[in-house]
Coordinates of N, CA and C in Angstrom, one line a residue:
M1 N 0.8 -1.3 0.0 CA -0.1 -0.1 -0.1 C 0.8 1.4 0.2
A2 N 2.0 1.3 0.8 CA 2.8 2.5 0.7 C 3.4 2.8 -0.6
K3 N 3.8 1.7 -1.3 CA 4.3 1.7 -2.6 C 3.4 2.4 -3.7
R4 N 2.1 2.2 -3.4 CA 1.0 2.9 -4.2 C 1.0 4.4 -3.9
K5 N 1.0 4.7 -2.6 CA 1.0 5.9 -2.4 C 2.2 6.8 -2.9
A6 N 3.2 6.3 -2.7 CA 4.6 6.9 -3.5 C 4.4 7.1 -4.8
N7 N 3.8 6.2 -5.5 CA 3.7 6.4 -7.0 C 2.8 7.2 -7.4
T8 N 1.6 7.6 -6.5 CA 0.8 8.5 -7.0 C 1.0 10.0 -6.6
T9 N 1.8 10.2 -5.6 CA 2.4 11.6 -5.2 C 2.8 12.4 -6.3
P10 N 3.6 12.0 -7.4 CA 3.7 13.0 -8.2 C 2.7 13.3 -9.3
I11 N 1.8 12.4 -9.4 CA 0.4 12.6 -10.0 C -0.4 13.9 -9.3
W12 N -0.3 13.6 -8.1 CA -1.2 14.7 -7.2 C -0.4 16.1 -7.3
Q13 N 1.0 16.0 -7.2 CA 1.7 17.3 -7.3 C 1.5 17.9 -8.7
F14 N 1.6 17.1 -9.9 CA 1.3 17.6 -11.1 C -0.1 18.3 -11.3
L15 N -1.0 17.4 -10.7 CA -2.4 18.1 -10.8 C -2.6 19.3 -9.8
F16 N -1.9 19.3 -8.9 CA -1.9 20.8 -8.1 C -1.3 21.7 -8.8
S17 N -0.1 21.5 -9.6 CA 0.5 22.4 -10.4 C -0.3 23.0 -11.5
V18 N -1.1 22.2 -12.1 CA -1.9 22.5 -13.3 C -3.2 23.3 -12.6
Y19 N -3.7 22.9 -11.5 CA -4.7 23.6 -10.8 C -4.3 24.8 -10.4
C20 N -3.1 25.2 -10.0 CA -2.6 26.5 -9.5 C -2.5 27.3 -10.8
T21 N -1.9 26.7 -11.9 CA -1.7 27.7 -13.0 C -3.1 28.0 -13.5
V22 N -4.2 27.4 -13.7 CA -5.5 27.7 -14.2 C -6.1 28.8 -13.1
M23 N -5.9 28.5 -11.9 CA -6.4 29.5 -10.8 C -5.7 30.8 -10.9
L24 N -4.5 30.8 -11.1 CA -3.8 32.2 -11.3 C -4.1 32.9 -12.6
W25 N -4.3 32.2 -13.7 CA -5.1 32.7 -15.0 C -6.3 33.3 -14.7
L26 N -7.2 32.7 -14.0 CA -8.7 33.0 -13.6 C -8.5 34.2 -12.8
L27 N -7.7 34.2 -11.9 CA -7.6 35.2 -10.8 C -7.0 36.6 -11.3
F28 N -6.0 36.2 -12.0 CA -5.4 37.7 -12.5 C -5.4 38.0 -13.8
F29 N -5.4 37.1 -14.9 CA -5.0 37.4 -16.1 C -6.1 37.2 -17.1
R30 N -7.2 36.7 -16.8 CA -8.2 36.4 -17.8 C -9.1 37.8 -18.4
S31 N -9.0 38.8 -17.5 CA -9.6 40.1 -18.0 C -8.8 41.3 -17.5
D32 N -8.9 42.4 -18.3 CA -8.1 43.6 -18.0 C -9.3 44.5 -17.2
S33 N -9.4 44.7 -15.7 CA -10.2 45.5 -15.3 C -9.7 46.8 -14.8
R34 N -8.6 47.2 -15.6 CA -8.4 48.6 -15.3 C -9.4 49.7 -16.0
Y35 N -9.5 51.0 -15.4 CA -10.3 52.0 -15.8 C -9.3 53.2 -16.2
P36 N -9.0 53.5 -17.5 CA -8.0 54.5 -17.6 C -8.7 55.8 -17.2
G37 N -7.8 56.6 -16.7 CA -8.2 58.3 -16.5 C -8.6 58.3 -15.0
L38 N -9.0 57.2 -14.4 CA -9.4 57.5 -12.8 C -7.9 57.2 -12.0
P39 N -7.9 58.2 -11.0 CA -7.0 58.1 -9.9 C -6.9 56.8 -9.3
Y40 N -5.5 56.3 -9.1 CA -5.4 55.0 -8.3 C -6.2 54.8 -7.1
K41 N -6.0 55.9 -6.2 CA -6.8 55.8 -5.0 C -8.3 55.7 -5.3
E42 N -8.9 56.3 -6.1 CA -10.4 56.0 -6.4 C -10.7 54.8 -7.0
L43 N -9.8 54.1 -7.8 CA -9.9 52.9 -8.3 C -9.9 51.8 -7.2
L44 N -9.0 52.0 -6.2 CA -8.9 51.2 -5.1 C -10.2 51.3 -4.4
Q45 N -10.8 52.3 -4.1 CA -12.0 52.6 -3.3 C -13.1 51.8 -4.1
Q46 N -13.1 52.0 -5.4 CA -14.4 51.4 -6.1 C -14.1 49.7 -6.1
N47 N -13.0 49.2 -6.2 CA -12.6 47.8 -6.0 C -12.6 47.1 -4.8
T48 N -13.2 47.8 -3.9 CA -13.1 47.1 -2.3 C -14.4 47.0 -1.8
N49 N -14.6 45.8 -1.2 CA -16.1 45.7 -0.3 C -15.4 44.9 0.7
L50 N -15.6 45.8 1.9 CA -15.3 45.1 3.3 C -16.4 44.6 4.1
I51 N -17.7 44.9 3.6 CA -18.9 44.6 4.3 C -19.3 43.1 4.0
P52 N -19.3 42.2 5.2 CA -19.4 40.9 4.9 C -20.8 40.8 4.5
F53 N -21.0 39.6 3.4 CA -22.2 39.4 2.8 C -22.8 40.4 2.1
Y54 N -22.4 41.4 1.9 CA -23.0 42.4 1.0 C -23.2 42.1 -0.5
T55 N -22.1 41.7 -1.1 CA -22.1 41.1 -2.5 C -23.0 39.8 -2.5
I56 N -22.8 38.9 -1.6 CA -23.8 37.7 -1.6 C -25.1 37.9 -1.4
K57 N -25.3 38.7 -0.6 CA -27.0 39.2 -0.5 C -27.5 40.0 -1.8
N58 N -26.8 40.7 -2.4 CA -27.1 41.5 -3.8 C -27.4 40.5 -4.7
Y59 N -26.5 39.6 -4.8 CA -26.7 38.4 -5.9 C -27.9 37.6 -5.5
L60 N -27.9 37.2 -4.3 CA -29.1 36.5 -4.0 C -30.4 37.1 -4.5
H61 N -30.4 38.3 -4.1 CA -31.4 39.3 -4.5 C -31.9 39.0 -5.9
V62 N -30.8 39.3 -6.7 CA -31.0 39.2 -8.2 C -31.4 37.8 -8.6
L63 N -30.8 36.8 -8.0 CA -31.3 35.4 -8.3 C -32.8 35.2 -8.1
Q64 N -33.3 35.8 -7.0 CA -34.7 35.5 -6.5 C -35.7 36.4 -7.4
Y65 N -35.2 37.7 -7.7 CA -36.2 38.6 -7.9 C -36.0 39.1 -9.7
S66 N -34.9 39.1 -10.0 CA -34.6 39.6 -11.4 C -35.2 38.7 -12.3
A67 N -35.7 39.5 -13.4 CA -36.2 38.6 -14.6 C -35.0 38.6 -15.6
D68 N -33.9 39.5 -15.6 CA -32.8 39.6 -16.4 C -31.9 38.0 -16.4
R69 N -32.2 37.5 -17.3 CA -31.4 36.3 -17.5 C -29.9 36.3 -17.5
Y70 N -29.6 37.3 -18.0 CA -28.0 37.6 -17.9 C -27.3 37.9 -16.6
M71 N -28.3 38.8 -15.9 CA -27.6 39.0 -14.6 C -28.1 37.7 -13.5
R72 N -29.0 37.1 -13.9 CA -29.2 36.0 -13.0 C -28.0 35.0 -13.3
T73 N -27.6 34.7 -14.5 CA -26.7 33.7 -14.9 C -25.4 34.1 -14.2
H74 N -24.9 35.7 -14.5 CA -23.6 36.1 -13.8 C -23.6 36.0 -12.2
C75 N -24.7 36.2 -11.7 CA -24.8 36.1 -10.1 C -24.3 34.8 -9.9
F76 N -25.3 33.8 -10.3 CA -25.2 32.3 -10.1 C -23.7 31.8 -10.5
M77 N -23.3 32.3 -11.6 CA -21.8 31.9 -11.8 C -20.8 32.4 -10.7
N78 N -21.0 33.5 -10.5 CA -20.1 34.2 -9.6 C -20.2 33.6 -8.0
L79 N -21.4 33.2 -7.6 CA -21.6 32.6 -6.4 C -21.0 31.2 -6.3
A80 N -21.5 30.3 -7.3 CA -21.2 29.0 -7.4 C -19.5 29.0 -7.7
G81 N -19.1 29.8 -8.6 CA -17.7 29.7 -8.9 C -16.8 29.8 -8.0
N82 N -17.1 30.8 -7.2 CA -16.1 31.1 -6.0 C -16.2 30.1 -4.8
I83 N -17.0 29.3 -5.1 CA -17.1 28.0 -4.0 C -16.6 26.9 -4.9
V84 N -17.0 26.4 -5.9 CA -16.6 25.2 -6.7 C -15.2 25.2 -7.1
L85 N -14.8 26.3 -7.4 CA -13.3 26.4 -8.1 C -12.4 26.3 -7.0
F86 N -12.6 26.3 -5.8 CA -11.8 26.3 -4.6 C -11.8 25.0 -3.7
I87 N -12.8 24.0 -4.3 CA -13.0 22.7 -3.6 C -11.7 22.0 -3.7
P88 N -11.2 21.9 -5.0 CA -9.9 21.2 -5.4 C -8.9 21.5 -4.4
A89 N -8.6 22.8 -4.1 CA -7.7 23.4 -3.0 C -7.7 22.6 -1.9
G90 N -9.0 22.7 -1.4 CA -9.4 22.0 0.0 C -9.0 20.5 0.0
W91 N -8.8 19.8 -1.2 CA -8.6 18.5 -1.3 C -7.1 18.2 -1.4
L92 N -6.6 19.1 -2.4 CA -5.1 18.7 -2.7 C -4.4 19.1 -1.6
L93 N -4.5 20.2 -1.0 CA -3.5 20.9 0.0 C -3.3 19.8 1.3
P94 N -4.4 19.2 1.9 CA -3.9 18.0 2.9 C -3.6 17.0 2.2
K95 N -3.7 16.7 1.0 CA -3.3 15.4 0.4 C -1.9 15.4 0.2
L96 N -1.4 16.8 -0.2 CA 0.0 16.8 -0.4 C 0.9 17.0 0.7
W97 N 0.3 17.9 1.7 CA 1.1 18.4 2.6 C 0.4 17.9 4.1
G98 N 0.9 17.0 4.7 CA 0.5 16.4 5.9 C 0.2 17.3 7.3
W99 N 1.0 18.5 7.3 CA 0.8 19.6 8.2 C -0.6 19.9 7.9
L100 N -1.1 20.1 6.9 CA -2.4 20.9 6.7 C -3.5 19.8 6.9
R101 N -3.6 18.7 7.6 CA -4.5 17.9 7.8 C -5.3 18.2 9.1
N102 N -4.5 19.1 9.7 CA -5.1 19.7 11.0 C -6.0 20.7 10.6
F103 N -7.3 20.7 10.9 CA -8.3 21.8 10.4 C -7.9 23.2 10.7
F104 N -7.5 23.5 11.9 CA -7.2 24.8 12.3 C -6.0 25.2 11.5
R105 N -5.0 24.5 11.4 CA -3.9 25.0 10.6 C -4.3 25.2 9.1
F106 N -5.1 24.3 8.6 CA -5.6 24.5 7.3 C -6.5 25.6 7.1
F107 N -7.1 26.0 8.1 CA -8.2 27.1 7.9 C -7.3 28.3 8.1
I108 N -6.5 28.4 8.9 CA -5.6 29.5 9.0 C -4.7 30.0 7.8
F109 N -4.1 28.7 7.3 CA -3.2 28.9 6.0 C -4.2 29.2 4.9
C110 N -5.3 28.7 4.8 CA -6.2 29.0 3.5 C -6.7 30.5 3.8
T111 N -7.2 30.8 4.9 CA -7.4 32.5 4.9 C -6.3 33.4 4.7
G112 N -5.1 33.0 5.1 CA -4.0 33.9 4.6 C -3.8 33.9 3.1
V113 N -4.0 32.8 2.6 CA -3.5 32.5 1.0 C -4.8 33.4 0.4
I114 N -6.0 33.1 0.9 CA -7.1 33.9 0.0 C -7.0 35.5 0.2
F115 N -6.6 35.8 1.4 CA -6.5 37.1 1.9 C -5.4 37.9 0.9
L116 N -4.2 37.1 0.7 CA -3.2 37.4 0.0 C -3.6 37.8 -1.5
V117 N -4.1 36.8 -2.1 CA -4.7 36.9 -3.4 C -5.6 38.1 -3.5
E118 N -6.8 38.1 -2.6 CA -7.6 39.3 -2.9 C -6.8 40.6 -2.9
T119 N -6.1 40.8 -1.8 CA -5.0 41.9 -1.8 C -4.3 42.3 -3.0
L120 N -3.7 41.2 -3.7 CA -2.8 41.4 -4.7 C -3.9 41.7 -6.0
Q121 N -4.9 41.2 -6.1 CA -5.8 41.5 -7.2 C -6.1 43.1 -7.0
L122 N -6.5 43.5 -5.6 CA -6.9 44.9 -5.5 C -5.7 45.9 -6.0
F123 N -4.4 45.5 -5.5 CA -3.3 46.6 -5.8 C -2.9 46.6 -7.2
T124 N -3.2 45.3 -7.6 CA -2.6 45.3 -9.3 C -3.8 45.9 -9.9
L125 N -4.8 46.1 -9.5 CA -6.1 46.5 -10.4 C -6.5 45.2 -11.2
L126 N -6.3 44.2 -11.0 CA -6.5 43.1 -11.8 C -7.8 42.2 -11.2
G127 N -8.5 42.8 -10.3 CA -9.6 42.2 -9.6 C -10.1 43.1 -8.6
R128 N -11.0 42.5 -7.6 CA -11.4 43.4 -6.4 C -10.9 42.8 -5.2
F129 N -11.1 43.6 -4.3 CA -10.7 42.8 -3.0 C -12.3 42.9 -2.4
D130 N -12.8 41.7 -2.3 CA -14.2 41.4 -1.8 C -14.2 40.5 -0.7
I131 N -14.7 40.8 0.6 CA -14.7 40.0 1.6 C -15.5 39.0 1.2
D132 N -16.6 39.0 0.6 CA -17.4 37.7 0.4 C -16.8 36.9 -0.6
D133 N -15.9 37.2 -1.5 CA -14.9 36.2 -2.2 C -14.2 35.4 -1.2
L134 N -13.7 36.3 -0.3 CA -12.9 35.4 0.8 C -13.8 34.5 1.4
I135 N -14.9 34.9 1.9 CA -15.9 33.8 2.6 C -16.2 32.8 1.6
L136 N -16.6 33.0 0.4 CA -16.9 32.0 -0.6 C -15.8 31.0 -0.8
N137 N -14.6 31.6 -1.0 CA -13.5 30.7 -1.5 C -13.2 29.9 -0.5
L138 N -13.0 30.4 0.9 CA -12.9 29.7 2.2 C -13.9 28.5 2.4
F139 N -15.1 28.8 1.9 CA -16.2 27.9 2.2 C -15.9 26.6 1.2
G140 N -15.5 27.0 0.0 CA -15.2 25.9 -1.1 C -13.9 25.1 -0.5
M141 N -12.9 25.8 0.1 CA -11.8 24.9 0.6 C -12.2 24.1 1.8
V142 N -13.0 24.6 2.6 CA -13.3 23.8 3.7 C -14.2 22.5 3.1
L143 N -15.1 22.8 2.2 CA -15.8 21.8 1.6 C -14.9 20.6 1.0
G144 N -13.8 21.1 0.4 CA -12.6 20.1 -0.2 C -12.1 19.4 0.9
F145 N -11.7 20.2 2.0 CA -11.1 19.6 3.3 C -12.0 18.6 3.8
V146 N -13.4 18.7 3.9 CA -14.2 17.7 4.5 C -14.3 16.4 3.7
L147 N -14.5 16.7 2.3 CA -14.4 15.6 1.7 C -13.2 14.8 1.5
F148 N -11.9 15.3 1.7 CA -10.7 14.7 2.0 C -10.8 13.9 3.3
A149 N -11.1 14.6 4.2 CA -11.1 14.0 5.6 C -12.2 12.7 5.5
V150 N -13.3 12.9 5.0 CA -14.3 11.7 4.8 C -13.7 10.5 4.3
K151 N -12.9 10.8 3.0 CA -12.4 10.0 2.0 C -11.3 9.1 3.1
Q152 N -10.4 10.0 3.7 CA -9.3 9.3 4.2 C -9.8 8.4 5.5
N153 N -10.9 8.8 6.1 CA -11.6 7.9 7.2 C -12.1 6.6 6.6
K154 N -12.7 6.7 5.5 CA -13.2 5.5 4.9 C -12.1 4.7 4.3
L155 N -10.9 5.1 4.0 CA -9.9 4.2 3.6 C -9.1 3.6 4.7
T156 N -9.0 4.0 5.9 CA -8.3 3.6 7.0 C -9.0 2.7 7.9

């Protein structure tokens, strides 16, 4: 059994590298969100949401009450994407690094990574700093962690 684990580790490392590459592209390079002519400070203010559940509440409101199909699709994809795209990270991190199999360490580490990504998106103007993204991303990672933990308990 140990031999099988040793042989699968490079595969998981490769998958994690591919996942990270795709996520970097999605988070930083897929669109140019710059607004020419506006002062940098104003751009930072426009691209920041520090009110928890503000964006989530607005998106849920659109999903519930709007007849605009495009906006409903946009809101659903944003909410679901911010969760689903981070489930693999929640699975792969503890799979590859044993020290992240402790939930508290995992949670603190993931919170720090997501906070760093959100901050980099803001200051590079390649995205927004939205506390709701942090909440949804972290929820996705925790789901991945739970799925990993359940799978581990069934195998041992």
